[in-house]
Amino acid sequence: MTTRLQGIGVCAGIAFGKVHIVDRRRLTAPHYHVAPELRAKEVERFERAVFASEEQLKEFRARALEAGMPQVELLLGAHGMILRDHAFYDACKDRILKEGQNAEWALKDTTRGLKAAFDRLEQDYFRERRSDVDIVGDRVLRNLVGVETELLDHLSEDAVVVAYDLSPADMVSLAKYSARGFVTESGGRTSHTAILARALGVPSVVSATRIMQLAGSGDEIILDGGTGELLLRPSASMASRYRGRARRLRLEQKALLADRLLPAETSDGVRIELLGNIEVSGEVESVLLYGGQGIGLYRTEFLPIESPGVAGAEAHHAAYQRVVDAVGDRPLTIRTLDLGADKNLPFASPTGDLVPSWTPERGHPSNPALGLRAIRLSLRDEPLFREQLEGILLASATKRVRLLLPFVTAVEELRRSREIIAELSRKLESEGRPHDPNLPVGVMIETPAAAWIADLLAKEADFFAIGTNDLVQYVLATDRGNEEVAYLYRPCHPALLRILDSVCRAAAVHGRPVSICGEMAGDPFHSPLLVGLGLRSLSMTARAIPLVKRMIRKLSLAECQDFAKTALGLATAGEVEQALAESLRRWAPDLFGAD
Ligand code: PEP
Ligand code: MG
């Protein structure tokens, strides 16, 4: 009997194969009291297990580098740091020495306490970090009781790995003995499994509830990493339907990639710059592979994913330098931290606080989207902002880098940022450290206030980047993550069109370049509208680039401009969408023809 499950697709592609269960169930640990005179020996036993774990992680790090997976190597490094972290290492030793717990028991109690602290946090990113503690604890436990962690070295060619969770070490093995797909019960979009699966390009589904209960080793399985669908023991007709779908996907992908070096140019010769949005340095490669001409938005708030505990200007510089090196002489725009609201990742401030400043103890703001977010937080927590700005300045020494400020609502925010940048530039100058003293500073236009004062901002900012993800949510008063009001989240709403039009005009009056980097830029359905309204630079997720390029090559500027004029006169989002759909059926029948 076929079983159909729905998880979250985190890396597109269809995989067919046989289930290979990776059982990472916890070992049972013996619990006993240790007499005071034997406690020092017990601590030594614990230390030996930590040392052995460190050695194993070192080996995995070397394998990760060999396999060309720097992100995995960094994650394994983070696990090494947990091993020696005060909250882990010293806490275990204290439990042995002061409470007389045996090493396994001390280890279990310590990891349980740390995991519970993570569980109390609301954001997915933090909750998913509990699995790091789990993975590290499991490794030490296995070294204590002398049980090897199963290495995924013996996968059959058609293996689809099914697990409760997969550690970065597992993923290193899998990179060598390649699996066709990954399915895990746990994890979300920002889990390690998801991040690494994308980095490896392996079709994957996470959050597949009950898969470990329902799947047996050797079962036939089909997974769709785009839609998150899973079919266990599929019937022959289902399998053939999916094979057809997989074939079409492969052909489409091939055709799109074949065009990747063609210019993104309209039929009447207008060049449109297509850039990539990235969260971690490793993504630069995919942007270039998919034909991107550079990086239009580097979201630095995801930095702790590849540089856990990043702190200090030098550490920021090192992280940005990785991107600078990968991008070469192509354009690169680095956005300063957009922490707060939906993005809460752990950043250590030089003041000793974790930012954002709300924590479970201090309480959660009732309206985070309108709270202390992005540039507001940076200007409030200036020491951290200074570290980041100095890091970006240092990264500008060898190539032209642009600095982008998120969530600006007032000219003062731009002015204050510029003052700090000028101060830091003088400091670096006096220290003889090379950097670009004229680093271009731009602002995100993603709030109604910024859009309304675009003419004033244009006088003082070097460039604009329009962030429609937030702009739509704030202009239409519609939470971008709330499914119940998703029907109101319409980028084609006349209010948005008017705003895009007036922002482009304000930028043009002052000769400021303007780009767009919200999801709208990566949807070919919107391309004619954006080009017609005057946008010449679009930045998007890597995989969206080929299709948008294909779309652009079918358009003519004159038609797009006519269309934009008509669209600006329409009364509803529905009317604009319908007009777009009709025009696209004519201009790009292969992409938007009738079904
Ligand atoms: C946006 O708001 O459109 C944007 C690009 O920024 P983010 O999605 O990171 O908020
Ligand atoms: Mg935004």
XYZ file of C-alpha atoms in Angstrom, residues 140-574:
435
model
C 30.805 11.998 23.640
C 28.439 9.352 25.010
C 29.440 6.888 22.317
C 33.078 7.496 23.150
C 32.353 6.946 26.844
C 30.570 3.652 26.345
C 32.742 2.573 23.437
C 30.085 2.450 20.679
C 31.055 3.740 17.251
C 28.669 6.069 15.442
C 27.621 4.328 12.242
C 29.434 5.923 9.335
C 27.392 6.296 6.214
C 30.097 4.727 4.120
C 28.172 1.800 2.757
C 25.217 3.230 0.936
C 23.845 1.425 -2.051
C 23.700 3.519 -5.209
C 19.964 4.062 -4.992
C 19.835 4.984 -1.294
C 17.483 7.687 -0.076
C 18.560 8.378 3.475
C 15.709 8.541 5.978
C 16.555 9.675 9.480
C 15.172 11.445 12.472
C 17.967 13.998 12.088
C 21.283 14.107 10.242
C 24.415 15.644 11.663
C 26.983 17.558 9.613
C 29.328 14.582 10.073
C 26.687 12.346 8.469
C 26.437 14.792 5.611
C 30.202 14.663 5.063
C 30.012 10.907 4.656
C 27.038 11.281 2.385
C 28.898 13.711 0.169
C 31.440 10.985 -0.497
C 29.083 8.027 -0.783
C 26.377 10.038 -2.399
C 22.789 9.511 -1.461
C 20.004 10.282 -3.916
C 17.976 12.176 -1.380
C 17.544 13.029 2.291
C 14.367 12.817 4.348
C 14.286 13.782 7.999
C 11.521 13.898 10.557
C 12.900 16.942 12.284
C 14.176 20.226 10.935
C 12.771 23.291 9.286
C 13.834 25.596 6.513
C 16.819 26.900 8.502
C 17.928 23.523 9.905
C 21.406 22.242 9.120
C 19.968 19.480 7.015
C 18.180 22.019 4.848
C 21.164 24.327 4.532
C 23.566 21.530 3.731
C 21.203 19.755 1.386
C 20.962 22.967 -0.619
C 24.723 23.407 -0.519
C 25.124 19.826 -1.796
C 22.255 20.132 -4.266
C 20.644 16.880 -3.042
C 16.816 16.710 -3.291
C 15.563 16.794 0.293
C 12.480 16.937 2.455
C 12.514 17.823 6.151
C 9.791 17.835 8.785
C 8.347 14.559 7.419
C 6.264 13.607 10.438
C 6.186 9.862 11.271
C 8.458 8.853 8.387
C 10.649 6.843 10.790
C 7.570 4.903 11.885
C 6.181 4.358 8.416
C 9.278 3.619 6.341
C 11.218 0.368 6.411
C 14.740 -0.149 5.084
C 14.610 -1.191 1.445
C 11.146 0.320 0.785
C 10.749 2.054 -2.556
C 10.474 5.818 -2.075
C 9.939 8.857 -4.270
C 10.623 12.306 -2.928
C 9.917 15.671 -4.452
C 12.267 18.207 -2.901
C 10.359 21.071 -4.514
C 6.871 20.338 -3.213
C 7.846 18.333 -0.107
C 5.770 15.306 -1.262
C 6.873 11.786 -0.296
C 5.547 8.513 -1.661
C 6.423 5.331 0.181
C 5.990 2.074 -1.721
C 4.522 3.868 -4.802
C 2.390 1.981 -7.294
C 3.788 1.440 -10.808
C 1.497 4.100 -12.281
C 2.524 6.672 -9.651
C 6.167 5.914 -10.255
C 5.768 6.399 -13.980
C 3.942 9.728 -13.435
C 6.806 10.963 -11.273
C 9.390 9.723 -13.745
C 7.697 11.849 -16.383
C 7.754 14.837 -14.051
C 11.420 14.285 -13.219
C 12.284 14.041 -16.921
C 10.511 17.318 -17.658
C 12.255 19.024 -14.739
C 15.654 17.805 -15.912
C 15.034 18.991 -19.458
C 13.808 22.386 -18.297
C 16.793 22.791 -16.033
C 19.180 21.794 -18.799
C 17.619 24.156 -21.305
C 17.693 26.988 -18.821
C 21.286 26.368 -17.844
C 22.307 26.212 -21.480
C 21.211 29.871 -21.774
C 23.034 30.963 -18.684
C 25.778 32.842 -20.473
C 23.431 34.709 -22.803
C 22.912 38.328 -21.827
C 19.708 39.303 -20.046
C 18.675 41.661 -22.802
C 15.281 42.676 -24.141
C 14.514 42.150 -27.831
C 15.142 45.886 -28.389
C 18.591 45.707 -26.824
C 18.128 46.925 -23.237
C 20.416 45.156 -20.772
C 18.933 44.133 -17.431
C 21.348 43.263 -14.643
C 20.471 39.951 -12.950
C 22.063 39.440 -9.568
C 21.778 36.893 -6.760
C 20.605 37.134 -3.158
C 22.756 35.131 -0.746
C 22.758 34.245 2.944
C 26.097 32.422 3.158
C 29.320 32.698 1.155
C 28.931 29.223 -0.380
C 25.902 30.421 -2.329
C 27.995 32.724 -4.538
C 28.974 29.674 -6.557
C 25.340 28.785 -7.348
C 24.551 32.375 -8.284
C 27.379 32.321 -10.831
C 26.441 28.825 -12.003
C 22.882 29.978 -12.714
C 24.172 32.939 -14.702
C 24.012 35.711 -12.082
C 26.260 38.687 -12.731
C 27.119 39.331 -9.092
C 25.533 39.656 -5.681
C 22.760 42.223 -5.247
C 21.963 41.346 -1.656
C 24.151 39.612 0.904
C 21.963 39.105 3.997
C 24.600 39.174 6.743
C 22.173 38.349 9.538
C 22.657 34.682 8.626
C 26.373 34.950 9.403
C 26.229 32.777 12.557
C 25.256 29.828 10.350
C 28.721 29.698 8.817
C 30.661 31.639 11.441
C 29.179 30.645 14.803
C 30.025 33.144 17.521
C 31.292 35.697 15.001
C 32.561 38.680 16.969
C 34.940 41.561 16.358
C 35.734 43.576 13.239
C 38.393 41.073 12.149
C 35.946 38.153 12.265
C 33.408 40.170 10.271
C 36.130 41.072 7.792
C 37.163 37.421 7.399
C 33.573 36.421 6.658
C 33.054 39.187 4.080
C 36.435 38.528 2.516
C 35.266 34.980 1.690
C 32.405 36.478 -0.313
C 34.636 39.141 -1.885
C 37.046 36.437 -3.054
C 34.265 34.297 -4.478
C 32.585 37.209 -6.267
C 35.807 38.459 -7.904
C 35.382 41.688 -9.831
C 31.595 41.381 -10.116
C 29.250 43.665 -8.170
C 28.685 42.969 -4.474
C 26.238 44.651 -2.110
C 26.583 43.784 1.575
C 23.584 44.613 3.740
C 24.156 45.434 7.398
C 22.362 43.323 9.992
C 18.598 43.067 9.579
C 18.068 41.423 12.960
C 14.758 41.483 14.766
C 11.207 40.756 13.557
C 11.372 37.405 11.735
C 15.175 37.130 11.762
C 16.629 36.429 15.186
C 20.004 34.823 15.096
C 22.507 34.850 17.887
C 24.961 37.719 17.600
C 27.269 38.518 20.460
C 27.581 42.238 20.994
C 30.860 43.646 22.315
C 28.758 44.952 25.224
C 28.265 41.330 26.239
C 24.577 41.193 25.250
C 23.045 38.899 22.755
C 21.248 40.896 20.122
C 18.376 41.285 19.392
C 17.946 42.333 22.967
C 14.739 40.475 23.632
C 15.291 37.125 25.244
C 12.861 34.755 26.945
C 13.734 36.476 30.207
C 13.122 39.988 28.932
C 10.004 39.013 27.061
C 8.970 39.134 23.445
C 7.695 42.411 21.965
C 4.030 42.202 21.046
C 4.598 43.721 17.616
C 8.144 42.788 16.519
C 7.662 43.842 12.885
C 7.244 47.422 14.093
C 9.850 47.150 16.816
C 13.578 47.312 17.333
C 14.683 45.859 14.031
C 17.534 46.202 11.517
C 19.065 49.710 11.345
C 17.230 50.692 14.539
C 18.892 47.870 16.429
C 22.271 48.627 14.830
C 22.110 52.272 15.860
C 20.959 51.332 19.348
C 23.719 48.730 19.740
C 26.465 50.809 18.184
C 29.482 48.713 19.278
C 28.224 45.732 17.265
C 27.300 47.979 14.317
C 30.814 49.469 14.371
C 32.387 46.005 14.273
C 30.316 45.125 11.251
C 30.947 48.423 9.445
C 34.681 48.148 10.047
C 34.601 44.586 8.703
C 32.819 45.788 5.544
C 35.220 48.711 5.128
C 38.173 46.326 5.359
C 36.542 44.044 2.791
C 36.335 47.021 0.412
C 40.135 47.284 0.201
C 40.550 45.241 -2.949
C 37.266 45.578 -4.785
C 34.255 47.844 -5.111
C 31.788 46.853 -2.422
C 28.489 48.630 -1.731
C 27.009 48.899 1.742
C 23.247 48.685 2.154
C 21.208 49.797 5.189
C 18.028 47.821 5.889
C 14.638 49.052 7.085
C 15.382 52.754 6.882
C 12.464 55.007 7.817
C 14.248 58.341 8.364
C 17.039 60.390 6.796
C 18.704 60.630 10.217
C 19.379 56.879 10.156
C 21.348 57.276 6.941
C 23.165 60.365 8.241
C 24.172 58.746 11.534
C 25.372 55.624 9.720
C 27.442 57.770 7.380
C 28.973 59.614 10.346
C 30.039 56.338 11.942
C 31.398 55.023 8.640
C 33.403 58.253 8.133
C 34.799 57.995 11.670
C 35.812 54.373 11.134
C 37.348 55.226 7.799
C 39.486 57.926 9.466
C 40.547 55.441 12.139
C 41.563 52.849 9.528
C 43.361 55.562 7.571
C 45.389 56.503 10.627
C 46.241 52.840 11.182
C 47.338 52.547 7.559
C 44.749 49.863 6.805
C 43.556 49.860 3.184
C 39.839 50.329 2.485
C 37.557 52.322 0.209
C 37.135 55.781 1.798
C 34.253 56.446 -0.604
C 32.353 53.248 0.139
C 28.939 53.684 -1.560
C 26.147 53.649 1.036
C 22.626 52.822 -0.082
C 19.272 52.322 1.598
C 16.624 49.646 1.342
C 13.293 51.076 0.295
C 11.087 48.665 2.193
C 8.916 50.856 4.386
C 6.177 53.285 3.355
C 8.137 56.098 5.043
C 11.251 55.445 2.942
C 9.127 55.319 -0.213
C 7.426 58.623 0.610
C 10.732 60.375 1.244
C 12.584 58.670 -1.608
C 13.353 62.107 -3.100
C 14.990 63.220 0.163
C 16.845 59.937 0.609
C 18.034 60.075 -2.996
C 19.871 63.323 -2.250
C 22.001 61.611 0.384
C 22.085 57.894 -0.464
C 24.332 56.512 -3.200
C 21.789 53.928 -4.346
C 18.429 52.305 -3.573
C 17.475 48.647 -3.216
C 13.737 48.078 -3.125
C 12.746 45.271 -0.752
C 9.278 44.292 -1.845
C 8.965 41.476 0.702
C 8.673 44.030 3.458
C 7.321 46.868 1.358
C 4.234 44.824 0.440
C 3.682 43.813 4.058
C 3.960 47.344 5.438
C 2.106 49.148 2.633
C -0.763 46.649 2.594
C -0.690 46.066 6.380
C -0.425 42.341 5.638
C 1.966 40.092 7.564
C 4.261 38.415 5.025
C 4.256 35.168 7.030
C 0.573 34.896 7.979
C -1.305 32.377 5.823
C -4.688 33.752 6.847
C -4.068 37.073 5.139
C -1.973 35.693 2.282
C -4.827 36.515 -0.125
C -4.167 40.216 0.573
C -0.419 39.992 -0.010
C -0.469 41.156 -3.651
C 2.656 42.764 -5.170
C 0.464 43.924 -8.085
C -1.707 46.069 -5.800
C -2.071 49.578 -7.316
C -0.529 51.069 -4.154
C 2.652 49.094 -4.774
C 2.781 49.965 -8.454
C 2.497 53.666 -7.673
C 5.234 53.379 -5.085
C 7.602 51.521 -7.427
C 6.922 54.128 -10.086
C 7.587 57.102 -7.812
C 10.693 55.552 -6.218
C 12.210 54.866 -9.660
C 11.443 58.452 -10.687
C 12.982 59.922 -7.515
C 16.116 57.828 -8.047
C 16.325 58.894 -11.712
C 16.050 62.615 -10.864
C 19.140 62.307 -8.668
C 20.927 59.817 -10.909
C 20.903 57.097 -8.249
C 20.968 53.455 -9.343
C 17.972 51.488 -8.129
C 17.571 47.725 -7.905
C 14.894 45.418 -6.550
C 15.734 42.442 -4.342
C 12.438 41.137 -2.925
C 10.938 37.821 -4.094
C 8.955 39.771 -6.697
C 12.198 40.246 -8.655
C 12.615 36.475 -9.036
C 9.141 35.816 -10.434
C 9.129 36.031 -14.254
C 5.420 36.916 -14.100
C 6.403 40.349 -12.777
C 9.342 40.991 -15.110
C 7.431 43.075 -17.737
C 5.986 45.272 -15.034
C 9.334 45.861 -13.319
C 11.165 46.591 -16.569
C 8.322 48.854 -17.706
C 8.426 50.813 -14.455
C 12.118 51.538 -14.989
C 13.995 48.851 -13.058
C 17.231 47.716 -14.729
C 18.708 45.613 -11.920
C 16.940 42.620 -10.369
C 18.365 40.512 -7.541
C 16.939 37.116 -6.628
C 17.605 33.627 -5.310
C 20.105 31.792 -7.558
C 17.707 29.227 -8.980
C 15.275 31.902 -10.197
C 17.843 33.586 -12.453
C 17.600 31.371 -15.582
C 13.827 31.652 -15.893
C 13.795 35.425 -15.359
C 16.536 35.730 -17.953
C 14.511 33.726 -20.435
C 11.535 35.994 -19.760
C 13.528 39.210 -20.222
C 14.832 38.015 -23.580
C 11.246 37.717 -24.821
C 10.262 41.257 -23.868
C 10.666 44.580 -25.595
C 11.185 47.727 -23.546
C 8.614 49.646 -25.576
C 5.914 47.032 -24.865
C 6.840 46.860 -21.192
C 6.637 50.634 -20.848
C 3.227 50.702 -22.537
C 2.086 47.932 -20.278
C 3.307 49.717 -17.125
C 1.436 52.856 -18.171
C -1.790 50.880 -18.581
C -1.229 48.987 -15.322
C -0.773 52.235 -13.387
C -4.302 53.216 -14.455
C -5.944 49.990 -13.214
C -7.946 49.891 -9.984
C -7.238 46.479 -8.454
C -4.469 43.927 -8.067
C -6.719 41.424 -9.826
